[in-house]
Amino acid sequence: MDTVEKIVEDFASDIAMSPFSSGTRLRDMIRAIRACKTAAEERAVVRRECAAIRTAISENEPELRHRNMAKLMFIHMLGYPTHFAQMECLKLIAAAGYPEKRVGYLGLMLLLDERQEVLMLVTNSLKQDLNHPNQFIVGLALCALGNICSAEMARDLSPEVERLMRSREVNTKKKAALCSIRIVRKVPDLAENFMALAASLLKEKHHGVLISAIQLCTELCKASKDALEYLRKNCIEGLVRILRDVSNSSYAPEYDVSGIADPFLHIRVLKLMRILGQGDADCSEYMNDILAQVATKTESNKNAGNAILYECVQTIMGIEATSGLRVLAINILGRFLSNRDNNIRYVALNMLMRAIAVDVLAVQRHRTTILECVKDADASIRKRALELVFLLVNDTNVKPLTKELIDYLSIADPDFKGDLTEKLCSIVEKFSQEKLWYLDQMIKVLSLAGNHVKDDVCHALIVVLSNGSELQGYSVRSLYKALQAYGKQGSLVRVAVWCIGEYGEMLVNNVGMLDGEEPVMVTESGAVDAVEIALNRHSADATTGAMCLVALLKLSSRFPSTSERVKQIVARNKENVVLELQQRSIEFSSIIQRHQSIRSSLLERMPVLDEASYLVKRATATQATISADKLAPTVAPGGLKLPNGVAKPTSAPLADLLDLSSDGAPASTTTSTTTPNGFLQDLLGIGGVSTGTTGVPSIASTDILMDLLSIGSSPSQNGTPGQAIDLLGSLSSTTSVSAETKPTHLVSQDMDLLDGLSSSTSVSGLEKTVHPSITAFQSATLKITFDFKRQPGNPRETTIHATFTNLTSSTYTDFIFQAAVPKFIQLKLDPASGNTVPANGNGSVTQGLNVTNNQQGQKPLAMRIRMSYKVNGEDRLEQGQVSNFPSGL
């Protein structure tokens, strides 16, 4: 018998000492998990411990339940599933003792959320505990309800919470007020039940109750307009009293933070004041005195004081404050800018940006300090200060501010130069009142940060130079001097080379000298030297190299004595690895060698560019870019019904939707828009496909400056890339170019484009061609058919008639059709016949599309389409690709 008892005792001892039995203490399990060296070991420990807990649950061991729940909460925090023990929380909550209830409620808040169905079972236990005589158990129930309360639980238990807000116990009132915040968020209709209670709590003396009551008032204002009006009438006086008392209170150790009496209560009261005073002049007037007192009496040498001052400034800016009070607030922000703490300076800059809309003159007084922040070592402060300076610029201070920024540009960090350059260019373009100042500032920016200047800025500068005939000589001399000193700045090189090519004779002869300007001694050979150095230095840049070759070609016409040297420089690029430079070299050599008589007329100065037309096009292109970034199908949350666990597709812009190929670029849904990257189109005021004086359509380059002064098309558009085309090959030396020559057909074989054009072939005899209809798109719900018509006299242009048919029994409303094509195609969408597609095919919606294929015969049409519509108020979206176009389009 003794032996049997000894065996049982040993067995029980072994179980107790086992590190993975259900009786293991929490600290032992944590120690075992932390001792694991690999993730696999950790998973094994957790798996064994969970198995032991499951066994204990199945054997219903109440004495180990609270210990197992504590271990499960730790396992849950490690990220392992613990759903199998949810019912254990309910059993612990239903226990009579406080320790079990404490662990049970903690597990309830940690392991469950309001979406769990098992949560409905705990409502009755919560109701019983909310009526418990023990205030600590009541506090546990309020804490749990405030964390996981669902809408149903809020409706069921709100009467108990209202009753507890009238309790004599301070902690109970505080927790009841916090719990009511969750109830109001879940069921805004219950807000009216708590308005009077919240106002009454503002009369309490305990700071914890006051903070909870103010939080509740803030939530009530957001939930109901009626509550907002009620609190404006009944709470303003109490809030002012609270703020005055806490500001003037003597030292209280339980509320003191760095010598400031309860900054948390300060900030909560100020936030609620901002909500109540916004848009209400009477409330704002009542607050003015106490806000001025807080703003002047609060110490700013402590972080807690700065937090109160910042919140006070936000409140002053948010209400209908007097002008003097706003100036006081902005002066506080000015002091913040001199603080050593980067966080304080950053929030001050943020607040000043918002204050500009309220009182710009008061912000202007701190302009010097803000400019110093632009030079700060912290990158985020620099960027925010630069944005603020940009907002401060006006016609009166533009010149000193620009000078300060340009002076700093020379020493700015490379990472910051891009942002600074962009803002400087915007300031100079927006506020320039005279062209000379504009040119001087832009040349300085190009000299100091030319590699960061965008191409559309260079384009705008060239347009201004073309129109400023009285400043062209001064400009070319200034750019020549800048090129000598800052030859590594890419944008400066391109603009300078263009000017030297156009106005080289003004550079050499010092034409158009301004008063006080020093002459520049440059010979004809010196001008060629400058372009040659730029060509050699930037040989890897196809755009700059192409512009240098064009400039050299023009200089050979301006300065005949340099013709032979230019021919040698151009000939060096006949074997260039860059195909564009190779072709230009061959074509330009042909012009220099074989067409001396027409070279001068062929290389005349460019006509004056239409500045007004360019500005309109640039503004349109910028707006189109912004619209394209924001364009996305409007599908409301939940509109697309997807299985649980399947990610909802993001609403991509039209560019992402219609990504066709490497050549693909989305077309505007209304008309084709010239972007800043279509430099030649913008510069010459022409569209994407234009007809020149010869009547031959020319495909415009999409590179920014590549074809600024180019002759002919790119190699990829003229047949075999490896074989260059002689533009002027078979013209005799006595042949001249006449504007009356109008060839009527473009021969597809490689040839000299200015010779051998047959006049016998005409396109006038072409008749309108009709192609068979196609089904462009068909799904279980929608069918789209395309009908085609070719326009006479223009084989590249096709008119498409789209018909949309509804295949379901539900009517489609708000129907929108979108399409995009590759960049070699131009697309224009006509307005649709309607936006409602009848059900069951009983009628249809039609829409016209005009398509121009600039590589017709080489590349077929391709198109991506997207259709969005509503069915019974629910958003739907369909998309696809059309690739079965008839051949020849």
XYZ file of C-alpha atoms in Angstrom, residues 221-802:
582
model
C -20.153 67.677 -30.852
C -18.886 65.434 -33.649
C -21.879 63.088 -33.442
C -24.786 65.548 -33.390
C -25.430 69.155 -34.408
C -28.101 69.380 -31.715
C -25.525 68.379 -29.119
C -23.130 71.015 -30.490
C -25.727 73.764 -30.076
C -26.699 72.511 -26.618
C -23.105 72.495 -25.395
C -22.488 75.971 -26.843
C -25.306 77.296 -24.690
C -24.544 75.354 -21.512
C -20.800 74.603 -21.421
C -18.867 77.697 -22.517
C -19.033 79.327 -19.104
C -17.947 76.104 -17.384
C -15.012 75.616 -19.764
C -13.786 79.175 -19.238
C -14.015 78.657 -15.473
C -12.073 75.379 -15.675
C -9.336 76.943 -17.796
C -9.052 79.970 -15.519
C -8.890 77.821 -12.388
C -6.241 75.475 -13.742
C -4.164 78.392 -15.099
C -4.233 80.286 -11.788
C -4.027 77.254 -9.506
C -1.221 76.930 -7.027
C 1.281 74.098 -7.006
C -0.391 70.677 -6.803
C 2.052 67.746 -6.883
C -0.486 65.250 -8.245
C -1.153 67.421 -11.328
C 2.191 69.183 -11.814
C 4.238 68.530 -14.994
C 7.502 70.503 -15.215
C 6.019 73.345 -13.225
C 2.818 73.489 -15.321
C -0.475 72.623 -13.622
C -2.110 69.719 -15.507
C -1.202 70.498 -19.149
C -3.431 67.608 -20.263
C -6.533 69.336 -18.917
C -5.370 72.612 -20.489
C -5.121 71.009 -23.910
C -8.445 69.129 -23.699
C -10.304 72.316 -22.734
C -8.652 74.305 -25.556
C -9.567 71.664 -28.130
C -13.212 71.674 -27.052
C -13.232 75.473 -27.109
C -11.996 75.395 -30.694
C -14.875 73.124 -31.711
C -17.496 75.212 -29.907
C -16.151 78.576 -31.095
C -15.709 77.679 -34.750
C -18.208 79.716 -36.753
C -19.876 81.182 -33.636
C -19.023 84.822 -32.943
C -20.722 84.969 -29.515
C -18.867 81.952 -28.131
C -15.610 83.214 -29.597
C -16.016 86.615 -27.977
C -16.616 84.967 -24.606
C -13.353 83.006 -24.991
C -11.082 85.859 -26.116
C -10.016 87.053 -22.661
C -9.109 83.661 -21.234
C -7.253 82.699 -24.440
C -5.208 85.911 -24.242
C -4.455 85.145 -20.597
C -3.255 81.607 -21.395
C -1.176 82.851 -24.336
C 0.626 85.469 -22.265
C 1.024 83.735 -18.881
C 2.141 80.256 -19.994
C 5.889 79.710 -19.815
C 7.560 78.725 -23.074
C 10.824 77.390 -21.658
C 9.282 73.977 -20.893
C 7.933 71.468 -23.349
C 4.617 71.207 -21.490
C 4.194 74.980 -21.754
C 4.946 74.901 -25.471
C 2.295 72.218 -25.955
C -0.300 74.446 -24.256
C 0.786 77.481 -26.304
C 0.574 75.539 -29.559
C -2.932 74.324 -28.741
C -3.892 77.849 -27.726
C -2.666 79.167 -31.100
C -4.679 76.500 -32.924
C -7.781 77.510 -30.964
C -7.276 81.208 -31.705
C -6.873 80.468 -35.412
C -9.892 78.178 -35.429
C -12.455 80.507 -33.817
C -13.742 83.965 -34.710
C -11.012 85.690 -32.716
C -10.120 89.386 -32.834
C -7.290 90.578 -35.070
C -5.126 91.498 -32.064
C -5.470 88.008 -30.633
C -4.477 86.477 -33.972
C -1.387 88.666 -34.159
C -0.491 87.469 -30.655
C -0.881 83.854 -31.784
C 1.317 84.362 -34.865
C 3.977 86.029 -32.708
C 4.006 82.922 -30.515
C 4.667 80.843 -33.627
C 7.464 83.257 -34.522
C 9.066 82.543 -31.152
C 8.700 78.829 -31.825
C 10.842 79.254 -34.958
C 13.765 80.320 -32.763
C 13.445 77.253 -30.541
C 16.202 74.645 -30.618
C 13.744 71.764 -30.788
C 13.186 70.712 -34.403
C 9.708 69.384 -33.614
C 8.566 72.742 -32.265
C 9.929 74.576 -35.304
C 8.273 72.130 -37.672
C 4.811 72.449 -36.101
C 5.256 76.232 -36.070
C 5.942 76.238 -39.812
C 2.908 74.037 -40.383
C 0.723 76.381 -38.373
C 2.089 79.477 -40.128
C 1.133 77.983 -43.491
C -2.456 77.769 -42.262
C -2.239 81.242 -40.701
C -1.399 82.866 -44.045
C -5.028 82.507 -45.085
C -6.073 84.382 -41.936
C -3.499 87.202 -41.579
C -0.742 87.260 -44.170
C 0.712 90.583 -42.965
C 1.350 89.233 -39.481
C 3.161 86.224 -40.979
C 5.218 88.504 -43.255
C 6.799 90.080 -40.175
C 8.594 86.789 -39.497
C 9.886 86.419 -43.059
C 13.538 86.730 -42.053
C 13.249 83.940 -39.492
C 11.425 81.736 -41.987
C 14.185 82.289 -44.551
C 16.732 81.135 -42.001
C 14.717 77.930 -41.599
C 15.197 77.274 -45.337
C 18.902 76.889 -44.539
C 18.287 74.552 -41.590
C 20.189 71.287 -41.312
C 16.969 69.285 -40.923
C 15.547 68.274 -44.327
C 11.895 68.304 -43.259
C 12.196 71.814 -41.815
C 13.907 73.048 -45.003
C 11.136 71.731 -47.225
C 8.339 73.077 -45.047
C 10.023 76.485 -44.759
C 10.497 76.605 -48.530
C 6.798 75.939 -49.066
C 5.985 78.719 -46.615
C 8.336 81.181 -48.353
C 6.667 80.340 -51.654
C 3.302 81.291 -50.137
C 4.745 84.561 -48.761
C 6.070 85.835 -52.091
C 4.189 88.754 -53.613
C 4.909 91.579 -56.056
C 6.541 93.753 -53.409
C 8.992 91.262 -51.893
C 9.710 88.973 -54.825
C 13.118 90.462 -55.641
C 14.727 90.316 -52.171
C 13.281 86.865 -51.499
C 14.486 85.562 -54.857
C 17.966 86.979 -54.224
C 18.138 85.239 -50.832
C 17.035 81.902 -52.304
C 19.426 82.097 -55.259
C 22.321 82.951 -52.931
C 21.484 79.860 -50.879
C 21.114 77.731 -54.033
C 24.880 77.716 -54.555
C 25.536 76.050 -51.183
C 22.356 73.974 -50.797
C 22.551 70.225 -50.327
C 22.211 68.245 -53.585
C 19.116 66.481 -52.220
C 17.433 69.820 -51.562
C 18.454 71.568 -54.790
C 15.680 69.947 -56.819
C 12.887 71.302 -54.593
C 14.540 74.685 -54.217
C 15.087 75.016 -57.974
C 11.480 74.113 -58.737
C 10.144 76.733 -56.313
C 12.577 79.375 -57.590
C 11.528 78.821 -61.201
C 7.865 79.019 -60.214
C 8.440 82.260 -58.305
C 10.380 83.899 -61.150
C 7.813 82.871 -63.784
C 4.823 83.910 -61.667
C 6.004 87.277 -60.362
C 8.372 88.582 -63.049
C 7.317 92.094 -64.057
C 10.024 92.717 -66.631
C 11.741 90.389 -69.063
C 15.279 91.513 -68.231
C 14.897 90.571 -64.546
C 13.279 87.278 -65.554
C 16.166 86.410 -67.897
C 18.821 87.332 -65.328
C 17.253 85.195 -62.607
C 16.646 82.205 -64.882
C 20.239 82.305 -66.144
C 21.458 82.349 -62.533
C 19.275 79.352 -61.682
C 20.439 77.488 -64.794
C 24.048 78.237 -63.903
C 23.804 77.050 -60.296
C 21.369 74.148 -60.641
C 20.910 73.494 -64.344
C 20.832 69.737 -63.831
C 17.714 70.147 -61.655
C 15.751 72.448 -63.980
C 12.865 70.746 -65.773
C 12.553 70.806 -69.548
C 9.283 72.755 -69.593
C 11.053 75.591 -67.733
C 13.738 75.691 -70.443
C 10.984 75.648 -73.033
C 9.312 78.681 -71.410
C 12.652 80.510 -71.331
C 13.217 79.864 -75.031
C 9.731 81.179 -75.817
C 10.505 84.390 -73.897
C 13.858 84.738 -75.701
C 12.166 84.293 -79.072
C 9.711 87.096 -78.290
C 12.194 89.504 -76.692
C 13.974 90.791 -79.791
C 15.514 93.711 -77.883
C 17.081 91.317 -75.367
C 18.273 88.566 -77.688
C 21.786 89.971 -77.982
C 22.091 90.460 -74.227
C 20.703 86.979 -73.607
C 23.080 85.166 -75.950
C 26.067 86.983 -74.443
C 24.953 86.197 -70.876
C 24.338 82.555 -71.757
C 27.736 82.329 -73.500
C 29.502 83.619 -70.376
C 27.487 81.248 -68.176
C 28.323 78.364 -70.514
C 32.036 79.079 -70.136
C 31.789 79.013 -66.333
C 29.119 76.322 -65.731
C 29.435 74.022 -68.720
C 28.408 70.934 -66.748
C 24.825 72.074 -66.132
C 22.732 70.202 -68.703
C 19.743 72.553 -69.006
C 22.031 75.593 -69.232
C 23.980 73.934 -72.054
C 20.807 73.187 -74.048
C 19.416 76.721 -73.766
C 22.813 78.333 -74.453
C 23.495 76.137 -77.482
C 20.058 76.927 -78.893
C 20.666 80.673 -78.473
C 24.157 80.516 -80.015
C 22.764 78.651 -83.000
C 19.942 81.148 -83.474
C 21.678 84.418 -82.560
C 25.356 83.630 -83.105
C 25.960 86.744 -85.191
C 24.648 88.897 -82.296
C 27.206 87.239 -80.017
C 30.124 87.861 -82.357
C 29.136 91.409 -83.353
C 27.878 92.537 -79.884
C 24.513 93.498 -81.316
C 21.852 94.957 -78.980
C 24.177 96.157 -76.211
C 22.332 97.426 -73.116
C 23.359 100.444 -71.043
C 26.176 99.499 -68.704
C 26.760 96.116 -70.323
C 30.334 95.148 -71.003
C 31.071 93.847 -74.536
C 32.138 90.227 -74.994
C 34.971 89.530 -77.407
C 33.963 86.361 -79.233
C 35.131 85.353 -82.693
C 33.241 83.187 -85.151
C 35.614 80.356 -84.353
C 35.050 80.967 -80.620
C 31.308 80.488 -81.017
C 31.921 77.168 -82.790
C 34.407 76.213 -80.061
C 31.766 76.706 -77.373
C 29.287 74.419 -79.140
C 31.984 71.825 -79.918
C 33.056 71.672 -76.270
C 29.430 71.210 -75.227
C 29.005 68.433 -77.812
C 32.107 66.593 -76.601
C 31.257 67.054 -72.920
C 27.648 65.857 -73.260
C 28.081 63.256 -75.973
C 26.221 60.667 -73.892
C 23.091 62.859 -73.777
C 21.216 62.385 -77.046
C 19.081 65.498 -76.546
C 22.012 67.839 -75.891
C 24.070 66.232 -78.667
C 21.266 66.657 -81.192
C 20.853 70.327 -80.270
C 24.595 70.900 -80.578
C 24.598 69.414 -84.084
C 21.682 71.637 -85.106
C 23.450 74.685 -83.654
C 26.644 73.825 -85.559
C 24.662 73.451 -88.783
C 23.146 76.893 -88.282
C 26.518 78.436 -87.436
C 27.921 77.060 -90.692
C 25.308 79.197 -92.456
C 25.817 82.255 -90.226
C 29.629 82.071 -90.469
C 30.662 80.667 -93.897
C 34.323 80.779 -92.879
C 33.692 78.054 -90.323
C 31.806 75.802 -92.731
C 34.672 73.387 -93.335
C 35.424 73.036 -89.645
C 31.749 72.472 -88.828
C 31.611 69.805 -91.526
C 34.501 67.960 -89.854
C 32.904 68.187 -86.399
C 29.576 66.936 -87.724
C 31.240 64.123 -89.694
C 32.788 62.689 -86.502
C 29.360 61.535 -85.410
C 28.586 59.506 -88.540
C 29.495 56.364 -86.611
C 28.048 57.464 -83.292
C 26.471 54.634 -81.298
C 23.440 56.863 -80.677
C 21.309 56.352 -83.770
C 19.706 59.791 -83.568
C 23.108 61.553 -83.626
C 24.341 59.250 -86.364
C 21.421 60.083 -88.619
C 21.622 63.799 -87.976
C 25.345 63.766 -88.721
C 24.789 62.079 -92.110
C 21.891 64.373 -93.054
C 23.633 67.564 -91.947
C 26.818 66.595 -93.793
C 24.720 66.219 -96.931
C 23.260 69.707 -96.438
C 26.716 71.263 -95.995
C 28.317 69.454 -98.949
C 25.598 69.230 -101.592
C 23.154 72.059 -100.989
C 25.159 75.248 -100.568
C 22.685 77.389 -102.509
C 19.678 76.587 -100.346
C 21.464 76.262 -97.005
C 20.968 79.880 -95.963
C 17.225 79.826 -96.628
C 16.884 76.356 -95.121
C 18.646 77.413 -91.910
C 17.033 80.785 -91.369
C 16.288 81.960 -87.852
C 13.198 80.401 -86.290
C 10.039 82.518 -86.453
C 8.851 84.252 -83.323
C 7.011 81.794 -81.143
C 3.496 82.651 -79.967
C 4.000 83.266 -76.257
C 0.304 83.569 -75.395
C -0.554 80.347 -77.206
C 2.266 78.535 -75.439
C 1.143 79.716 -71.994
C -2.384 78.479 -72.687
C -1.099 75.105 -73.863
C 1.217 74.762 -70.885
C -1.564 75.546 -68.429
C -3.836 73.047 -70.204
C -1.140 70.377 -70.126
C -0.497 70.928 -66.407
C -4.198 70.699 -65.638
C -4.502 67.553 -67.743
C -1.607 65.956 -65.860
C -3.209 66.745 -62.504
C -6.548 65.409 -63.711
C -4.940 62.197 -64.974
C -3.289 61.660 -61.587
C -6.616 62.051 -59.829
C -8.761 60.199 -62.385
C -10.057 56.910 -61.059
C -13.382 55.099 -61.293
C -15.683 56.095 -58.458
C -16.529 52.849 -56.732
C -17.885 53.232 -53.225
C -16.504 51.066 -50.430
C -18.212 47.743 -50.597
C -19.348 48.377 -54.165
C -17.334 45.474 -55.537
C -18.473 42.232 -53.967
C -15.404 40.047 -53.453
C -14.950 36.855 -51.463
C -13.593 37.219 -47.953
C -9.820 37.305 -47.972
C -9.526 38.543 -51.575
C -7.915 41.954 -51.814
C -10.097 44.619 -53.350
C -8.509 46.080 -56.506
C -7.151 49.551 -55.999
C -8.639 52.418 -57.936
C -5.813 53.110 -60.372
C -5.604 56.210 -62.532
C -6.477 55.904 -66.190
C -2.781 55.663 -67.033
C -2.458 52.502 -64.945
C -5.705 51.059 -66.249
C -4.766 51.468 -69.871
C -1.118 50.439 -69.821
C -0.778 48.911 -73.270
C 2.887 48.436 -74.051
C 6.189 50.224 -73.931
C 4.740 52.630 -76.460
C 1.453 52.896 -74.622
C 0.272 56.117 -73.121
C -3.248 56.936 -72.114
C -5.245 59.291 -74.240
C -7.411 61.950 -72.725
C -11.060 61.032 -72.609
C -11.952 64.269 -74.350
C -9.137 65.315 -76.648
C -5.447 64.799 -77.233
C -3.442 67.230 -75.135
C 0.086 68.392 -75.786
C 2.234 67.837 -72.723
C 5.508 69.521 -71.774
C 7.292 66.464 -73.155
C 6.018 67.290 -76.637
C 8.571 70.094 -76.876
C 8.515 70.651 -80.620
C 4.721 70.667 -80.710
C 4.539 73.316 -77.982
C 7.400 75.379 -79.335
C 5.995 75.637 -82.844
C 2.333 75.720 -81.811
C 1.394 72.546 -83.631
C -0.458 69.385 -82.628
C 0.787 65.848 -82.254
C 0.380 65.239 -86.029
C 0.633 68.335 -88.168
C 0.682 69.202 -91.840
C 3.400 71.586 -92.891
C 3.543 73.859 -95.908
C 4.432 70.926 -98.089
C 1.273 69.101 -97.160
C 3.209 66.081 -95.864
C 2.158 64.945 -92.391
C 5.076 64.934 -89.978
C 5.147 62.862 -86.793
C 6.278 65.024 -83.905
C 8.961 63.815 -81.565
C 8.027 63.005 -77.978
C 11.429 63.906 -76.557
C 11.647 67.275 -74.866
C 14.425 69.013 -76.790
C 15.473 66.289 -79.235
C 13.873 67.754 -82.344
C 13.850 71.429 -81.474
C 15.452 72.333 -84.793
C 15.534 68.892 -86.430
C 15.125 68.208 -90.115
C 13.052 65.114 -90.875
C 11.740 62.360 -88.660
C 13.451 59.970 -86.314
C 14.986 56.833 -87.803
C 12.349 54.544 -86.365
C 9.715 56.430 -88.357
C 11.488 56.297 -91.691
C 11.959 52.681 -92.525
C 15.108 50.712 -91.723
C 16.853 52.191 -88.665
C 20.304 51.310 -89.843
C 20.040 53.162 -93.169
C 20.035 56.959 -92.969
C 17.942 59.056 -95.345
C 19.487 61.826 -97.371
C 16.992 64.627 -97.022
C 18.363 66.739 -99.869
C 20.140 64.057 -101.863
C 19.108 64.604 -105.470
C 18.515 68.354 -105.478
C 20.958 70.043 -107.790
C 23.018 72.993 -106.664
C 20.756 75.313 -108.640
C 17.516 74.046 -107.179
C 15.739 76.288 -104.662
C 13.100 75.434 -102.127
C 9.744 76.963 -102.932
C 6.715 77.198 -100.712
C 4.552 76.442 -103.741
C 5.947 72.896 -104.018
C 3.197 70.646 -102.609
C 3.945 66.935 -103.085
C 0.768 64.939 -102.696
C 2.063 61.487 -101.726
C 4.795 60.314 -99.377
C 6.881 57.517 -100.942
C 7.570 54.736 -98.432
C 11.029 53.752 -99.699
C 14.319 55.311 -98.458
C 14.997 58.450 -100.480
C 15.894 62.130 -100.397
C 12.719 63.743 -99.105
C 13.310 66.937 -101.061
C 13.821 65.192 -104.406
C 12.034 62.717 -106.585
C 8.555 63.280 -105.204
C 6.032 62.309 -107.812
C 3.160 64.693 -108.415
C 1.132 62.188 -110.383
C -0.086 60.276 -107.371
C -3.017 61.886 -105.607
C -5.034 61.004 -102.577
C -8.047 62.941 -103.781
C -9.364 59.887 -105.560
C -9.637 57.847 -102.370
C -13.156 57.035 -101.375
C -14.496 56.499 -97.869
C -13.735 52.921 -96.840
C -16.126 50.930 -94.658
C -14.776 47.987 -92.659
C -16.869 45.168 -91.181
C -18.190 45.585 -87.636
C -16.531 43.774 -84.737
C -17.556 42.760 -81.237
C -15.009 44.744 -79.238
C -16.075 43.440 -75.832
C -18.621 40.968 -74.487
C -19.262 39.611 -71.015
C -22.252 38.072 -69.300
C -23.598 41.566 -68.633
C -22.433 43.891 -71.424
C -21.751 43.818 -75.172
C -19.865 46.462 -77.175
C -19.713 46.595 -80.984
C -17.544 48.846 -83.152
C -18.494 50.095 -86.659
C -15.710 51.687 -88.755
C -15.526 54.377 -91.412
C -12.328 55.684 -93.054
C -12.150 59.367 -93.854
C -11.483 60.296 -97.517
C -8.161 62.018 -98.041
C -6.730 60.873 -94.721
C -6.091 57.116 -94.563
C -4.711 57.375 -91.040
C -7.972 58.662 -89.530
C -10.820 56.307 -88.664
C -14.236 57.043 -87.204
C -15.504 54.363 -84.819
C -19.183 54.119 -83.856
C -19.459 52.248 -80.521
